[in-house]
Coordinates of N, CA, C and O in Angstrom, one line a residue:
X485 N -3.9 12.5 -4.3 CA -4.6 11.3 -4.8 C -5.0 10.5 -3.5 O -4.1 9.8 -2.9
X486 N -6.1 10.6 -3.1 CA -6.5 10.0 -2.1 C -7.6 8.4 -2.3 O -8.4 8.2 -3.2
X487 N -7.3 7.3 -1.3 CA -8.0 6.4 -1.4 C -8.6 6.0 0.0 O -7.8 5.9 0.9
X488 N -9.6 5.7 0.0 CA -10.4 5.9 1.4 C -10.9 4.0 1.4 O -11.3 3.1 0.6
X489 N -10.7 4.0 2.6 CA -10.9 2.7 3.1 C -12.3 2.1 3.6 O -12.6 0.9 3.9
X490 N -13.0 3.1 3.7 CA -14.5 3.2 4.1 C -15.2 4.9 4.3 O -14.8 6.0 4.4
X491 N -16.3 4.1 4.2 CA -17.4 5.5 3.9 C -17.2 6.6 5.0 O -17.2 7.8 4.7
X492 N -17.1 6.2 6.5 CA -16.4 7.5 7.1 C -15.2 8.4 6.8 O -15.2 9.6 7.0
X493 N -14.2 7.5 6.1 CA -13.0 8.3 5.7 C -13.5 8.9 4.2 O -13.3 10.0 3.9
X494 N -14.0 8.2 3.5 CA -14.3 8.5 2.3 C -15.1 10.1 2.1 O -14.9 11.0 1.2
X495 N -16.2 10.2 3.3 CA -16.8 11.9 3.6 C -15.9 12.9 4.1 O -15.9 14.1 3.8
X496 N -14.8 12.2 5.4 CA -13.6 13.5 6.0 C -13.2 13.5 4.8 O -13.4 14.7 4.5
X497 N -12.5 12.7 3.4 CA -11.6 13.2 3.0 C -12.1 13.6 2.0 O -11.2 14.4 1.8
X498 N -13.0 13.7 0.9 CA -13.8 14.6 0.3 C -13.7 15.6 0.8 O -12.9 16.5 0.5
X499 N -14.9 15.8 2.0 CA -14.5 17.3 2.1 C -13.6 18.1 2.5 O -13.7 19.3 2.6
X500 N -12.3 17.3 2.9 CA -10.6 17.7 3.3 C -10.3 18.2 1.4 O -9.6 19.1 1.2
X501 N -10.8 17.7 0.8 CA -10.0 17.3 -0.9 C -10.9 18.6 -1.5 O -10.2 19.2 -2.4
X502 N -12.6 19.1 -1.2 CA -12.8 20.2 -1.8 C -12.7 21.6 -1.1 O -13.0 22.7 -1.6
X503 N -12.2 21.5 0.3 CA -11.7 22.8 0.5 C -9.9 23.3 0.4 O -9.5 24.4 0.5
X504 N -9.1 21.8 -0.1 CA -8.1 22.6 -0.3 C -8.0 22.7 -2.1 O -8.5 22.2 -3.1
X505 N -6.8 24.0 -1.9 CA -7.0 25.0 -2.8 C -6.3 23.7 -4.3 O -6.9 23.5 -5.4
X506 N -5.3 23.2 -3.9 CA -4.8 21.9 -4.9 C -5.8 21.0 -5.8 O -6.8 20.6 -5.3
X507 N -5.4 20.6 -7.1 CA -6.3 19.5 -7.6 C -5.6 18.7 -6.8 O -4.5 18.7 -6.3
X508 N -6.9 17.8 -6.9 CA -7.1 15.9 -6.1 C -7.9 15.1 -6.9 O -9.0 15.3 -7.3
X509 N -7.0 13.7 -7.1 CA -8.5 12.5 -7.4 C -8.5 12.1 -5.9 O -7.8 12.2 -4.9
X510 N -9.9 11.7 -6.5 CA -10.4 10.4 -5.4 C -10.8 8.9 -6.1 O -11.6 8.9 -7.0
X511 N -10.1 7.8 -5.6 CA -10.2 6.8 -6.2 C -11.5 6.4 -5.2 O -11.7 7.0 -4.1
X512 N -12.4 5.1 -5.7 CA -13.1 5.0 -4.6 C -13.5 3.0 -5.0 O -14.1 2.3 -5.8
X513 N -12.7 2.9 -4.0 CA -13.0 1.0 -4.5 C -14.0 0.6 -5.1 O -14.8 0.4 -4.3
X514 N -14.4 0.3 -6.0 CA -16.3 -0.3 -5.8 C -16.8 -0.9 -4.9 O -17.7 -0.5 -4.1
X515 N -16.0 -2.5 -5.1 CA -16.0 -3.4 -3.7 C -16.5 -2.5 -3.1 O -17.6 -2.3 -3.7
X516 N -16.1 -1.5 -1.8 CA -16.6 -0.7 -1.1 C -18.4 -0.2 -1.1 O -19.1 0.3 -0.3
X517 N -18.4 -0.5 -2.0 CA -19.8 0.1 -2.3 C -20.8 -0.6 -1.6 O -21.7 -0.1 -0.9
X518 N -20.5 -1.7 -1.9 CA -21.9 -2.6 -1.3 C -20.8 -3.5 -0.1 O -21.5 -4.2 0.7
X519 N -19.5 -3.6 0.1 CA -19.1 -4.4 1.7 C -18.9 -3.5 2.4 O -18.8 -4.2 3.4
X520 N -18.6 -2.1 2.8 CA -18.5 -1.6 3.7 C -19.7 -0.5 3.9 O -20.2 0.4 3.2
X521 N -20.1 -1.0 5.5 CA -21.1 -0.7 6.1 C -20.5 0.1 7.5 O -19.9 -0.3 8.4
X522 N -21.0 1.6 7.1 CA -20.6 2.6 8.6 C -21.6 3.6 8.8 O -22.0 4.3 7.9
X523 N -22.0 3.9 10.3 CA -22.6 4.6 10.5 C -21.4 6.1 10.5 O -20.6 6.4 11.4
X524 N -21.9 6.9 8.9 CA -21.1 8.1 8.5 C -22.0 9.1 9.6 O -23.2 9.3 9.6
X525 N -20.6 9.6 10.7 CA -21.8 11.4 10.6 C -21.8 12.4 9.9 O -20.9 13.0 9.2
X526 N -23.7 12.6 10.4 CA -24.0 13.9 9.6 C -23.6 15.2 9.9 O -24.1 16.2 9.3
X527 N -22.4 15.1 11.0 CA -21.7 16.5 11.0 C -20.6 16.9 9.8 O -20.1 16.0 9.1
X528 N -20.3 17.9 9.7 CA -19.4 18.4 8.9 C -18.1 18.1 9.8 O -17.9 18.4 11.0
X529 N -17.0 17.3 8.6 CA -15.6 16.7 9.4 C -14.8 16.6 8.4 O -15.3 16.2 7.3
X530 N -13.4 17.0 8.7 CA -12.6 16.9 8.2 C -11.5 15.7 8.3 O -11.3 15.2 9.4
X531 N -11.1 15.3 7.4 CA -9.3 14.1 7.7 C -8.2 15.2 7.1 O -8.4 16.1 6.3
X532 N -7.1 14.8 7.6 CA -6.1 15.1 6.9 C -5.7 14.9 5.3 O -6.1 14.1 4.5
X533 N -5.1 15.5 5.2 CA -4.6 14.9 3.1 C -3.2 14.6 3.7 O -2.5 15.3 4.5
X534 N -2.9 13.5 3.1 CA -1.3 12.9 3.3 C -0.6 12.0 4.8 O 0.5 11.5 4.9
X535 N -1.8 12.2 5.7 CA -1.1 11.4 6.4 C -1.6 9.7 6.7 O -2.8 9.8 6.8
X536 N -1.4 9.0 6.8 CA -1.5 7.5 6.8 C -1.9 7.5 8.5 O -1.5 8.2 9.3
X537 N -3.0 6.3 8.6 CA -3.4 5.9 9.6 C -2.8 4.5 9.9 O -2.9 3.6 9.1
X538 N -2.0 4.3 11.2 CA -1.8 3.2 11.8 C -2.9 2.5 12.7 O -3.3 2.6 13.8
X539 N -3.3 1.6 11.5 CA -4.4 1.0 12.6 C -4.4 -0.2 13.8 O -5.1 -0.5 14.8
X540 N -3.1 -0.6 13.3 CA -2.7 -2.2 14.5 C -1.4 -1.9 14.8 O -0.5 -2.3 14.1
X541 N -1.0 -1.1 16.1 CA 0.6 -1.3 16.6 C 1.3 -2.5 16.3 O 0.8 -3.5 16.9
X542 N 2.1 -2.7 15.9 CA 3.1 -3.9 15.5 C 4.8 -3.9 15.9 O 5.5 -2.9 15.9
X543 N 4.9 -4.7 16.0 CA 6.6 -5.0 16.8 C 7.4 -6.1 14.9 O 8.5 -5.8 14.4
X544 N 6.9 -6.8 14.7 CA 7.5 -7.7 13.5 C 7.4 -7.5 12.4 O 8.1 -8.1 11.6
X545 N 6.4 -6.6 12.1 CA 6.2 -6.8 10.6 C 5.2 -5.9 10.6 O 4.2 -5.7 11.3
X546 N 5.9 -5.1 9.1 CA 5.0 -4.2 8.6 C 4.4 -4.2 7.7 O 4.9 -4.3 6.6
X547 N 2.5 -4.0 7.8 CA 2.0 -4.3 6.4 C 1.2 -2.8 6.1 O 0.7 -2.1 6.9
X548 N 1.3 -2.6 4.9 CA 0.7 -1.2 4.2 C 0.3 -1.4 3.1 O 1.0 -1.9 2.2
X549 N -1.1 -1.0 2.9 CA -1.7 -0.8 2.0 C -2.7 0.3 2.0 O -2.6 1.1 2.9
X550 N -3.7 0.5 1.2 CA -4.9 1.9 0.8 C -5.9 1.0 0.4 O -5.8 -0.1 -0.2
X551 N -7.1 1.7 0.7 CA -8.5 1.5 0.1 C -8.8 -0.1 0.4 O -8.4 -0.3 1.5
X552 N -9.3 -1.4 -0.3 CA -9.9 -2.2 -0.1 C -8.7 -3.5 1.0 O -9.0 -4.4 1.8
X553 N -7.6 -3.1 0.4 CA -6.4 -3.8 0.9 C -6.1 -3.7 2.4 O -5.5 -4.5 3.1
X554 N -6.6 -2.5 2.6 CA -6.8 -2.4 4.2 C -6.9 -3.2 4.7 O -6.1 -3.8 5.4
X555 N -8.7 -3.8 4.2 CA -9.1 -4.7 5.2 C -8.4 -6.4 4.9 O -8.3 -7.2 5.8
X556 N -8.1 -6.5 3.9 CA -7.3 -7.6 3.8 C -6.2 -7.5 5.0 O -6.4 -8.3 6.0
X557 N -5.2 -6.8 4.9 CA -4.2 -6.4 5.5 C -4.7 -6.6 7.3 O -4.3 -7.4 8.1
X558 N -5.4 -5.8 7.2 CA -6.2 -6.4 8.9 C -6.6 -7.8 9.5 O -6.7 -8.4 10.6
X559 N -6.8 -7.9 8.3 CA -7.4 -9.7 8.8 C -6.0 -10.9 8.4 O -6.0 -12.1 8.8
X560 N -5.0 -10.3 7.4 CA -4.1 -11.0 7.9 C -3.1 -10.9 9.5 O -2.5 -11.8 10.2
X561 N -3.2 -9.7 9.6 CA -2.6 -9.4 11.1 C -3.2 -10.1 12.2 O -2.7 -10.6 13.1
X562 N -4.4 -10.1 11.9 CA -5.5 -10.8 13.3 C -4.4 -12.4 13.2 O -3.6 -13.0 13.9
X563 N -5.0 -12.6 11.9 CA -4.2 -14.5 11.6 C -2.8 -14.3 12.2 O -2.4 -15.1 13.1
X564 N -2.1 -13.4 12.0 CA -0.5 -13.7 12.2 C -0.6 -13.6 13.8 O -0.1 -14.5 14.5
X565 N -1.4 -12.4 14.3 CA -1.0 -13.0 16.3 C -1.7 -14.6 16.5 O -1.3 -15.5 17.3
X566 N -2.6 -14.8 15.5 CA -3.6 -15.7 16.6 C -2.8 -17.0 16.3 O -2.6 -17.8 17.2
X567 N -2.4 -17.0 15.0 CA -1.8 -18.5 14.4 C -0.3 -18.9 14.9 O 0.2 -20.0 15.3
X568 N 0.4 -17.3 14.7 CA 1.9 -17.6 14.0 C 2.6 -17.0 15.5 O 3.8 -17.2 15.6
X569 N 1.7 -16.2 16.6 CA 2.5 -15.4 17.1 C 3.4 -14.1 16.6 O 3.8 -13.3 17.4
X570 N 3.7 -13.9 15.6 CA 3.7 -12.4 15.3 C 2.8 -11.2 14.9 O 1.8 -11.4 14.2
X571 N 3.2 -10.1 15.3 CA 3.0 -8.6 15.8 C 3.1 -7.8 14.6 O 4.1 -7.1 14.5
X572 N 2.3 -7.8 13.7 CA 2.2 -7.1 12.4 C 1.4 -5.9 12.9 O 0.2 -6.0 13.5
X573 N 2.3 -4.3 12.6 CA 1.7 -3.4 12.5 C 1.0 -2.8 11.0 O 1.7 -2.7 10.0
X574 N -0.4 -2.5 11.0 CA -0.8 -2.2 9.5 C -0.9 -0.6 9.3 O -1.3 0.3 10.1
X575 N -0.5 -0.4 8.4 CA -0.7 1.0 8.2 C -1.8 1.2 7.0 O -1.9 0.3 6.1
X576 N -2.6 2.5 7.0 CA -3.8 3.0 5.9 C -3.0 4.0 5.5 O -2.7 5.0 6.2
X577 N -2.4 3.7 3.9 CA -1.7 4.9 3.2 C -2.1 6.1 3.3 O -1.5 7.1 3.6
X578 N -4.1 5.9 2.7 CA -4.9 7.2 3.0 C -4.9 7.8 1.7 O -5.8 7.8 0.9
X579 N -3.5 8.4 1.3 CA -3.5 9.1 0.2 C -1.6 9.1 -0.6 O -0.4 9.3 -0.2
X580 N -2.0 8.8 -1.9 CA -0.6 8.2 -2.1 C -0.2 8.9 -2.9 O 0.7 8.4 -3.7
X581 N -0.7 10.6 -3.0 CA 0.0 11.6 -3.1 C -0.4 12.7 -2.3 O -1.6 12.8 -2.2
X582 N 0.1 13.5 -1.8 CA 1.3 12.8 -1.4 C 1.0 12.0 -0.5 O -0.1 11.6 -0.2
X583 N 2.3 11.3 0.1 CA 2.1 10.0 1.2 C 2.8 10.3 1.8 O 3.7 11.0 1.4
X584 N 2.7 9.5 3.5 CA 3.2 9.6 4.4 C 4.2 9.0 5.0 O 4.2 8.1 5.9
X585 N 5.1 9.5 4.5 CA 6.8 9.1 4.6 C 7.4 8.5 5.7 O 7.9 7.4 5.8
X586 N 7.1 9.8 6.5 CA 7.6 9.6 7.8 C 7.3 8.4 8.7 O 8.0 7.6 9.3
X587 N 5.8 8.4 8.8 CA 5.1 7.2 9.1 C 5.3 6.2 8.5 O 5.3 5.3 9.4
X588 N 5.4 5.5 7.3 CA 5.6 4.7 7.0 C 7.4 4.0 7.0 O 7.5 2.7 6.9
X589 N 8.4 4.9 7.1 CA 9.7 4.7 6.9 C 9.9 4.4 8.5 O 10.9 3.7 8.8
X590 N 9.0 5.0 9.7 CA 9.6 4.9 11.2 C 9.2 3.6 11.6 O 9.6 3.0 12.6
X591 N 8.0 3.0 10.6 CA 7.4 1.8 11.0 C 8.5 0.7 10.9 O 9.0 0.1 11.8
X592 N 8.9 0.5 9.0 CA 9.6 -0.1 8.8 C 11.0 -0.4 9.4 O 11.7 -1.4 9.3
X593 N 11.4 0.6 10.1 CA 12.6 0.9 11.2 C 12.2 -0.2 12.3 O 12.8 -1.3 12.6
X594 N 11.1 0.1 12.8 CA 11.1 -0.6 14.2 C 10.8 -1.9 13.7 O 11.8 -2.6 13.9
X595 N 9.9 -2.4 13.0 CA 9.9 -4.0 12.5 C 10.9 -4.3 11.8 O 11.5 -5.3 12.1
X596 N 11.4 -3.7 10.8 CA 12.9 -4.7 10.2 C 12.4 -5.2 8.8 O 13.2 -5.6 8.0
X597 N 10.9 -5.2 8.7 CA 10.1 -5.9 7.5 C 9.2 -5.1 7.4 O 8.6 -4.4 8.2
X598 N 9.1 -5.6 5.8 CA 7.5 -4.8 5.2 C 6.9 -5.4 4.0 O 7.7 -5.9 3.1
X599 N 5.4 -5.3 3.8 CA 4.7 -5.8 3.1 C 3.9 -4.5 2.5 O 3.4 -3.5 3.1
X600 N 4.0 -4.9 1.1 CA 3.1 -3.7 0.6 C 2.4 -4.5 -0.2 O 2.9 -5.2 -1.0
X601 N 0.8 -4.3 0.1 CA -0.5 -5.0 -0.8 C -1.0 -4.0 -1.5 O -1.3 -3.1 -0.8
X602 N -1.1 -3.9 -2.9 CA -1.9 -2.9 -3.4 C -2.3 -3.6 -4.8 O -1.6 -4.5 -5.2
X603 N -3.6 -3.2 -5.4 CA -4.5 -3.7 -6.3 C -3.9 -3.7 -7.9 O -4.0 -4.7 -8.6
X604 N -3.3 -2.2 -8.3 CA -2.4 -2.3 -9.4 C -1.5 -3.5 -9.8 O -1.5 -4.5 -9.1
X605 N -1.1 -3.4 -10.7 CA -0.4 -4.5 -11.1 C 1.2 -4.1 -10.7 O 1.7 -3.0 -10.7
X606 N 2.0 -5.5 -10.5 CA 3.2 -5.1 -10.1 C 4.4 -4.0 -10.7 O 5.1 -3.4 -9.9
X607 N 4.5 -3.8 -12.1 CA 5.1 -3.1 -12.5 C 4.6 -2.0 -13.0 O 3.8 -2.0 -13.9
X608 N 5.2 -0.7 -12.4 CA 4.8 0.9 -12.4 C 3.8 0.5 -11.4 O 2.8 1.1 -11.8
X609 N 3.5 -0.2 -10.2 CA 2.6 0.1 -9.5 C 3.4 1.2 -8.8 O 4.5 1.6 -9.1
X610 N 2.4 1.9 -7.3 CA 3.4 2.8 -5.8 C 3.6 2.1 -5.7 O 4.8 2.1 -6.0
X611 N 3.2 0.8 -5.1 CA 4.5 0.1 -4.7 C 5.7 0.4 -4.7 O 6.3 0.8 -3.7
X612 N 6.0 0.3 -5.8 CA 7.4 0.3 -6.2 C 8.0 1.7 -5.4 O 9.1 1.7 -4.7
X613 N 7.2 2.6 -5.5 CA 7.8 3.8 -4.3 C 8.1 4.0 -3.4 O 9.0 4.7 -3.0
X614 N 7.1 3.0 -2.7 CA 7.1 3.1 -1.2 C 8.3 2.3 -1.0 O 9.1 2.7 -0.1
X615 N 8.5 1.1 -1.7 CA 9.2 0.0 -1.5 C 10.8 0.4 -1.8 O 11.8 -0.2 -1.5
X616 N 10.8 1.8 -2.8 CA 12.2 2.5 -3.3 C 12.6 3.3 -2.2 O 13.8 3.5 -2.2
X617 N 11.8 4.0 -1.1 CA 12.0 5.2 0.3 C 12.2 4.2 0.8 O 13.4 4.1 1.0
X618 N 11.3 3.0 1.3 CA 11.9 2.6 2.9 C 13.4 2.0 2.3 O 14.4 2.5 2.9
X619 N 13.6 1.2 1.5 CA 15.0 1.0 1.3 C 16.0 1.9 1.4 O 17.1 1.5 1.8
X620 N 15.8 3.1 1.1 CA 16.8 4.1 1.2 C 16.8 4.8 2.3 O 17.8 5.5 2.5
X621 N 15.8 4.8 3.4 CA 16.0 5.2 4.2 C 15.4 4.7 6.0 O 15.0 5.3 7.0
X622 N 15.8 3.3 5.5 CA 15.3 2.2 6.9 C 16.0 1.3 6.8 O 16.5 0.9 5.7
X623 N 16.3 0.7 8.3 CA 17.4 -0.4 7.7 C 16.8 -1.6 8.2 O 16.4 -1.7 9.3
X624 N 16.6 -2.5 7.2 CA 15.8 -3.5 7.1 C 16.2 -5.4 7.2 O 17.4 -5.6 7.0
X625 N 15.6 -6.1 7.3 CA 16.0 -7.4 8.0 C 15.8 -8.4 6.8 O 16.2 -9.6 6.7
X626 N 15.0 -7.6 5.7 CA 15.1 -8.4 4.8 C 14.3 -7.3 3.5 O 13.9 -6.2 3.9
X627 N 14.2 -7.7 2.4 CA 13.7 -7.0 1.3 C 12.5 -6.2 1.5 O 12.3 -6.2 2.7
X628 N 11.6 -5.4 0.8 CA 10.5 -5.0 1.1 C 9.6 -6.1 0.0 O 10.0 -6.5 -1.1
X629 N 8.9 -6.3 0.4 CA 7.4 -7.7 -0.2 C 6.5 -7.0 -1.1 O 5.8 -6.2 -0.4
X630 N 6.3 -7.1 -1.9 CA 5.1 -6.5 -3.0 C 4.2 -7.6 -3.4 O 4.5 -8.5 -4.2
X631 N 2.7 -7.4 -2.8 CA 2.0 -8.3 -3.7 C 0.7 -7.4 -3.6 O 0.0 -6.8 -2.8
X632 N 0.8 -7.9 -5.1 CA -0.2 -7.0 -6.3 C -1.0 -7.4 -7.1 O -0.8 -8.6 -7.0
X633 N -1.7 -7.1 -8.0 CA -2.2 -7.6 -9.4 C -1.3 -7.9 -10.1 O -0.2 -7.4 -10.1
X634 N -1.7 -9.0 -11.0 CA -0.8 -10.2 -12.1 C -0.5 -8.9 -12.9 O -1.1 -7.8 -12.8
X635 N 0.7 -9.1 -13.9 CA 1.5 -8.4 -14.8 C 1.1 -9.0 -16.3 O 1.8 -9.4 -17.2
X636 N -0.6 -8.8 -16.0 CA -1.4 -9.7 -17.1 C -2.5 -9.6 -17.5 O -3.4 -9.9 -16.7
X637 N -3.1 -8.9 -19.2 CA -4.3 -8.9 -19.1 C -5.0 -10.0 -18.3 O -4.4 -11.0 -17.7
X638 N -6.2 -9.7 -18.3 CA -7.4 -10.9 -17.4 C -9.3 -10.5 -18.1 O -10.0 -9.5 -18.1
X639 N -9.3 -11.4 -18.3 CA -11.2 -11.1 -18.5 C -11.7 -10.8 -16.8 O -11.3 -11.4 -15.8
X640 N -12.5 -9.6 -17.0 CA -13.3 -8.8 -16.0 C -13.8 -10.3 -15.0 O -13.1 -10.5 -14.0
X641 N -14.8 -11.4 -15.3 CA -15.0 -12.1 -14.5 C -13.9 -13.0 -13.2 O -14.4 -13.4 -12.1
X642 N -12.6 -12.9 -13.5 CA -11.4 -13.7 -13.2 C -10.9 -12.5 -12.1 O -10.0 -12.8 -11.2
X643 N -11.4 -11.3 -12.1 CA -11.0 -10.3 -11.2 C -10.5 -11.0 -9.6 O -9.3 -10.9 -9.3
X644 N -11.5 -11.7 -8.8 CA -10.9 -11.9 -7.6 C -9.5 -13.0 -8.0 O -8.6 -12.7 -7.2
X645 N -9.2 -13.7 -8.6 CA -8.1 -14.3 -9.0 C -6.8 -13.8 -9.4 O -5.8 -14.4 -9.8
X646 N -6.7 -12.3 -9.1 CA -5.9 -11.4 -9.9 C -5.4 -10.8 -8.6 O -4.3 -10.4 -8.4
X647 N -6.8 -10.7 -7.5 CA -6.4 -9.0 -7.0 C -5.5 -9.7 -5.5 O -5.7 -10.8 -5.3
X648 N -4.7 -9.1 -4.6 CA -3.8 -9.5 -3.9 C -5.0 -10.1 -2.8 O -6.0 -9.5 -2.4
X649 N -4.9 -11.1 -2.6 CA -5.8 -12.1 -1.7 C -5.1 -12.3 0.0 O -4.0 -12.5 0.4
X650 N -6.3 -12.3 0.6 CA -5.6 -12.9 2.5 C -4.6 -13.9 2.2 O -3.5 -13.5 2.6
X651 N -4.6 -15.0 1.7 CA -4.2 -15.9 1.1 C -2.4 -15.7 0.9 O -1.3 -15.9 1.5
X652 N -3.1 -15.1 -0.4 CA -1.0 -14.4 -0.9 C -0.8 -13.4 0.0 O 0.4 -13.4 0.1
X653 N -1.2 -12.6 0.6 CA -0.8 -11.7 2.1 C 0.2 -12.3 2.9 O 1.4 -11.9 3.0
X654 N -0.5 -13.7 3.8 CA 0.0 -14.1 4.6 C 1.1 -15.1 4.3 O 2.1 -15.2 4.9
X655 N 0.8 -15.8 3.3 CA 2.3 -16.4 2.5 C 3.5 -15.3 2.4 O 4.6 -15.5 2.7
X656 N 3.0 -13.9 1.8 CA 4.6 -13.8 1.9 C 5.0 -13.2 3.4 O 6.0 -13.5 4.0
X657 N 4.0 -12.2 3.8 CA 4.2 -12.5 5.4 C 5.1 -13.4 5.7 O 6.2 -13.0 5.7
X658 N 4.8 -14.7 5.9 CA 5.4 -15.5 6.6 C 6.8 -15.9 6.1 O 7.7 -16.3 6.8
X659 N 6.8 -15.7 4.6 CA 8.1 -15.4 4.2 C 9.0 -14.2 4.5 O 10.2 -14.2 4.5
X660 N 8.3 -13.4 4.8 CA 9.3 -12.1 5.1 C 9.6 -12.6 6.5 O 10.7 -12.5 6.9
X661 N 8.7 -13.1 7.3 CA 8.9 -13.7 8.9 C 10.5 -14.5 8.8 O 11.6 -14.1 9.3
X662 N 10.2 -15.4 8.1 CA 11.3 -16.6 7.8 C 12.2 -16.2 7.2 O 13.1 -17.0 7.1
X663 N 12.5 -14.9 6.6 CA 13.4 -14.5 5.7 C 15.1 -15.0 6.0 O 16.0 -14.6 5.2

């Protein structure tokens, strides 16, 4: 199950997804559709399936998410050096089956904290997965952070009001900071 963060990753991992022999979804944001703008090449290229991209080295705090959450997650990191002084490293899930364990559990080791943004709603989201490994196998400075979609229908129009915002990012950030 792969979710791509933009139209370059979105073509490696397609065609990563129809040469191997396993079924795959591909989720594909909408958002994406019309906000992310990349010059894709027209060579034939592959990504990995399963491994997570660390896009911002970090020392304090760990934030992880997939597909549109990325870029949230990015732009709260910028805020946290520029405002708060902390070193949030972000991780790109990529694909959240399988997902990348290792990287994601070595992260949470070195910062002590983690934040997981994802668009699902909180209960039965991954989240809850990711957030069930690093606990069992990272030792941490304080809880892991989940912020997600409300645990509530919603009319289609009310969508940005629902979905995990820069906003609620960096609040609990700074709660996991202060913990």
């Amino acid at each position: 199950v792969i979710v791509p963060r933009g139209p370059i990753k979105a073509k490696g991992l397609l065609l990563s997804w129809i040469r191997d022999p396993d079924p795959c979804f591909i989720f594909e944001p909408k958002v994406l559709y019309r906000a992310a703008v990349e010059e894709v090449p027209l060579s034939d290229y592959q990504l990995p399936l399963g491994k997570a991209d660390v896009l911002i080295k970090g020392s304090d705090l760990t934030l992880i998410g997939w597909g549109t959450q990325v870029h949230v997650l990015k732009e709260v990191a910028a805020w946290l050096k520029r405002d708060y002084q902390v070193s949030a490293e972000v991780i790109d899930l990529v694909s959240i089956l399988p997902w990348d364990v290792e990287t994601v559990c070595q992260s949470a080791g070195k910062t002590g904290r983690v934040l997981v943004a994802h668009e699902p709603p909180l209960t039965a989201g991954f989240g809850v997965e990711i957030a069930a490994t690093i606990q069992e196998n990272s030792f941490l400075l304080a809880p892991v952070c989940r912020v997600t979609w409300a645990d509530t229908p919603f009319p289609h129009v009310f969508e940005p009001l629902y979905l995990p915002t820069k906003w609620r990012c960096l609040d609990a950030a700074l709660q996991l900071i202060n913990y």
